[in-house]
Amino acid sequence: MRPSGGFSGALYNKPLLRLIEFAQFLALGSAGYIYLSQSFTKLGMQGLLDALAIYSFIIAAYLLVMVAEVADAHYLRALGAFGLLVGCSVGGYFIFFRDAPYLEPAPMGLAIVTFLLGLALVIAYIVLIVGRLVHGKATSAQVAKVADERGAAPSKPVADALRKGLEMMKTEPQPTATTNDMSLIGVSGPYLGKQFALKKGENAVGRSEGDIVLGDDRQVSRKHCLIVWGDTGLTVRDVGSTNGTFVGGNRVMESSLAPGDLLMVGGSTFKIG
């Protein structure tokens, strides 16, 4: 069964979000430039300052979106997107209903076209983010059924890839002895069948940097988690990832690992082997 969340959830990816953010900057920036320059031409410095105060709602919200992108925080993206929608609504009212009648019609006509384009991009941005959240929650319902059968209820939503890993875990024997060679063995997701050797000490896992690079999994954060192989065994620690780190179906900030455990990073599930 295809999880709900629909087209927007399936379409969600960070390159597309960044493209929309850039297009928002061009559209809203162009509209803002026209409005500010017209206000300065008509009313001088005081007009410019008043116009800047109105447009600051939009500027502040867009800066929040940029902070969310740098932090790679999905819920902060959602907050920034809704803030941008509110800022555009408030700013658009004052710009086009209060001030535009007193400014030059031709430039302000171009401003409203670019502004409406920017507003449409903001709405598309929100649809993608909300669709991603709904899609993730829907896929986690299937995982919950499998986890309940095993007596372990997930504390947070997880992807469908973990469900497959849990099913394998029910049928495969789970080793208990430790060895001198430890690795991550892909059991579902983009890295099914792949194996990554672990070294003593710290093993950084991420999408674009680290000891284990999972560049083919778009749900993995740039810096996702840290696997530490110490004298007492393995430990995994999340380092602020967007989609979380899961051990045996439970989202964790830090957890011990043993041979046979299932570790989910982004959309990929690995068995400790």
XYZ file of C-alpha atoms in Angstrom:
273
model
C 0.000 0.000 0.000
C 1.326 3.421 -0.933
C 1.540 5.682 2.143
C -0.514 8.860 2.227
C 1.338 12.143 1.841
C 0.816 11.929 -1.877
C 2.718 13.624 -4.611
C 4.250 16.315 -2.390
C 5.688 13.783 0.057
C 7.253 11.722 -2.717
C 8.553 14.813 -4.531
C 10.222 16.267 -1.435
C 13.981 16.644 -1.671
C 16.439 19.265 -0.505
C 17.761 20.349 -3.933
C 14.185 21.172 -4.980
C 13.621 23.130 -1.750
C 16.784 25.131 -2.331
C 15.744 25.895 -5.900
C 12.386 27.188 -4.633
C 14.128 29.251 -1.930
C 16.344 30.873 -4.573
C 13.339 31.593 -6.802
C 11.553 33.118 -3.790
C 14.544 35.381 -3.219
C 14.490 36.586 -6.841
C 10.719 37.178 -6.956
C 10.241 38.761 -3.523
C 13.533 40.638 -3.802
C 12.518 42.163 -7.135
C 9.116 43.208 -5.797
C 10.751 44.689 -2.702
C 13.313 46.628 -4.728
C 10.612 48.215 -6.893
C 8.477 49.111 -3.871
C 11.375 50.605 -1.887
C 12.721 52.610 -4.826
C 9.250 53.972 -5.643
C 8.696 54.954 -2.017
C 12.033 56.776 -1.925
C 11.321 58.586 -5.216
C 7.912 59.818 -4.030
C 8.507 60.518 -0.332
C 12.255 60.668 0.118
C 14.139 59.108 3.010
C 11.089 58.974 5.276
C 9.155 57.093 2.616
C 12.020 54.647 2.222
C 12.177 54.006 5.974
C 8.417 53.460 6.195
C 8.506 51.075 3.242
C 11.458 49.200 4.739
C 9.539 48.791 8.008
C 6.654 47.198 6.086
C 8.909 44.916 4.060
C 10.864 43.879 7.167
C 8.137 41.293 7.918
C 9.022 39.483 4.711
C 12.782 39.944 5.120
C 12.767 38.549 8.670
C 10.765 35.470 7.676
C 13.021 34.772 4.695
C 16.087 35.024 6.946
C 14.499 32.392 9.212
C 14.131 30.112 6.195
C 17.840 30.608 5.447
C 18.797 29.845 9.055
C 16.750 26.627 8.844
C 18.590 25.656 5.658
C 21.999 26.214 7.244
C 20.938 24.287 10.364
C 19.376 21.573 8.161
C 16.347 21.520 10.518
C 13.090 20.405 8.911
C 10.683 21.765 11.536
C 12.512 25.100 11.500
C 11.980 25.161 7.730
C 8.254 24.710 8.314
C 8.220 27.550 10.859
C 10.093 29.829 8.464
C 7.786 28.930 5.568
C 4.615 29.731 7.513
C 6.268 32.903 8.820
C 7.029 33.889 5.237
C 3.394 33.316 4.286
C 2.233 35.552 7.155
C 4.859 38.170 6.260
C 3.761 38.202 2.618
C 0.110 38.543 3.650
C 0.755 41.455 6.021
C 3.299 43.145 3.770
C 1.205 42.627 0.636
C -1.802 44.351 2.229
C 0.131 47.500 3.128
C 2.128 47.568 -0.109
C -0.620 47.037 -2.675
C -3.755 48.232 -0.892
C -2.395 51.128 1.170
C 0.676 52.477 -0.634
C 0.415 51.385 -4.279
C -2.388 53.875 -5.198
C 0.041 56.731 -4.413
C 2.957 55.314 -6.400
C 3.636 54.975 -10.149
C 1.181 52.417 -11.670
C 3.555 50.778 -14.182
C 6.394 49.878 -11.787
C 3.941 48.812 -9.086
C 2.123 46.622 -11.619
C 5.398 44.791 -12.252
C 5.953 44.604 -8.494
C 2.617 42.906 -7.872
C 3.305 40.317 -10.612
C 6.672 39.361 -9.114
C 5.210 39.472 -5.597
C 2.383 37.087 -6.516
C 4.925 34.763 -8.129
C 6.910 34.793 -4.902
C 3.739 34.100 -2.901
C 2.951 31.104 -5.144
C 6.467 29.765 -4.517
C 5.978 30.174 -0.763
C 2.777 28.111 -0.944
C 4.532 25.424 -3.024
C 7.325 25.365 -0.431
C 4.811 24.823 2.386
C 3.017 22.065 0.452
C 6.294 20.151 -0.020
C 7.297 20.443 3.631
C 3.879 19.501 5.020
C 3.593 16.682 2.478
C 6.950 15.321 3.659
C 5.754 15.306 7.279
C 2.482 13.551 6.389
C 4.320 11.054 4.196
C 6.725 10.198 7.018
C 3.943 9.709 9.566
C 1.955 7.491 7.204
C 4.863 5.178 6.439
C 5.641 4.815 10.151
C 2.212 3.223 10.780
C 3.362 0.055 9.019
C 6.501 -0.047 11.184
C 4.420 0.271 14.358
C 2.525 -2.959 13.558
C 5.741 -4.927 13.176
C 7.260 -3.387 16.308
C 4.132 -4.161 18.365
C 4.411 -7.820 17.402
C 7.936 -7.781 18.815
C 6.864 -5.957 21.978
C 8.642 -2.712 21.134
C 6.637 0.356 20.163
C 8.560 3.060 18.299
C 8.654 6.377 20.127
C 8.935 8.403 16.883
C 7.940 7.973 13.221
C 10.328 5.893 11.117
C 10.508 5.137 7.410
C 9.226 2.066 5.616
C 12.791 0.845 5.202
C 12.958 0.005 8.901
C 9.849 -2.184 8.606
C 11.706 -4.426 6.168
C 14.671 -4.606 8.505
C 12.465 -5.571 11.465
C 10.880 -8.357 9.443
C 14.330 -9.732 8.651
C 15.208 -9.500 12.313
C 12.320 -11.825 13.226
C 13.615 -14.625 11.022
C 17.406 -14.291 11.268
C 19.435 -15.558 14.252
C 20.975 -12.714 16.222
C 24.595 -13.162 17.252
C 25.623 -12.156 20.742
C 29.383 -12.506 20.650
C 31.596 -9.531 19.845
C 34.402 -9.776 17.297
C 37.454 -7.817 16.270
C 35.755 -6.862 12.987
C 32.551 -4.823 13.113
C 30.606 -3.379 10.205
C 27.312 -1.921 9.054
C 25.458 -4.260 6.679
C 22.658 -2.692 4.617
C 19.385 -4.623 4.975
C 17.031 -2.119 3.299
C 17.011 1.253 1.584
C 19.515 2.690 -0.916
C 22.375 0.700 0.623
C 20.756 -2.751 0.638
C 23.567 -5.336 0.460
C 26.342 -2.782 1.005
C 28.821 -3.172 3.852
C 30.794 -0.464 5.672
C 33.635 -1.489 7.977
C 33.828 0.217 11.364
C 37.128 1.259 12.909
C 38.064 1.538 16.540
C 37.253 4.982 17.885
C 34.866 7.423 16.200
C 33.055 6.711 12.922
C 31.243 9.795 11.614
C 28.226 9.093 9.381
C 26.751 11.710 7.030
C 25.467 12.529 3.576
C 28.461 14.531 2.377
C 31.200 14.146 4.967
C 32.483 11.656 7.515
C 34.059 8.225 7.674
C 30.907 6.619 6.227
C 29.388 8.779 3.472
C 25.796 7.941 2.445
C 25.497 10.307 -0.488
C 22.756 8.322 -2.255
C 20.287 8.703 0.639
C 18.618 12.121 0.543
C 17.108 11.606 3.998
C 20.566 11.492 5.605
C 21.757 14.825 7.010
C 25.118 16.303 6.113
C 26.320 15.326 9.599
C 23.940 12.634 10.846
C 25.359 10.511 13.646
C 28.550 9.278 15.289
C 29.298 5.604 15.958
C 31.939 5.135 18.658
C 33.710 1.809 19.058
C 35.261 1.898 22.505
C 36.551 -0.575 25.067
C 33.005 -1.338 26.261
C 31.516 -1.824 22.797
C 29.622 0.263 20.249
C 27.650 3.437 20.916
C 25.721 5.594 18.441
C 25.025 9.292 19.041
C 22.803 11.534 16.902
C 24.469 14.868 16.057
C 21.378 16.959 15.258
C 20.097 15.159 12.166
C 16.831 16.244 10.529
C 15.184 12.812 10.258
C 16.664 11.229 13.357
C 18.641 8.105 14.252
C 16.776 4.904 15.213
C 17.880 1.746 17.010
C 15.431 -1.177 16.931
C 12.542 1.103 15.948
C 13.124 3.734 18.650
C 14.448 7.188 17.950
C 17.519 7.826 20.080
C 19.925 10.625 20.840
C 22.460 8.118 22.195
C 22.301 4.346 22.507
C 24.533 1.304 22.845
C 24.754 -1.120 19.913
C 25.291 -4.855 19.836
C 25.780 -7.362 16.998
C 22.423 -8.014 15.347
C 20.920 -4.627 16.265
C 19.203 -2.645 13.518
C 20.369 0.930 13.028
C 18.339 3.262 10.811
C 20.035 6.346 9.370
C 17.804 8.424 7.069
C 16.081 5.991 4.728
C 18.712 3.269 5.125
C 18.643 0.423 7.639
C 21.813 -1.413 8.669
C 22.455 -4.482 10.799
C 25.423 -4.426 13.131
C 27.552 -7.351 11.989
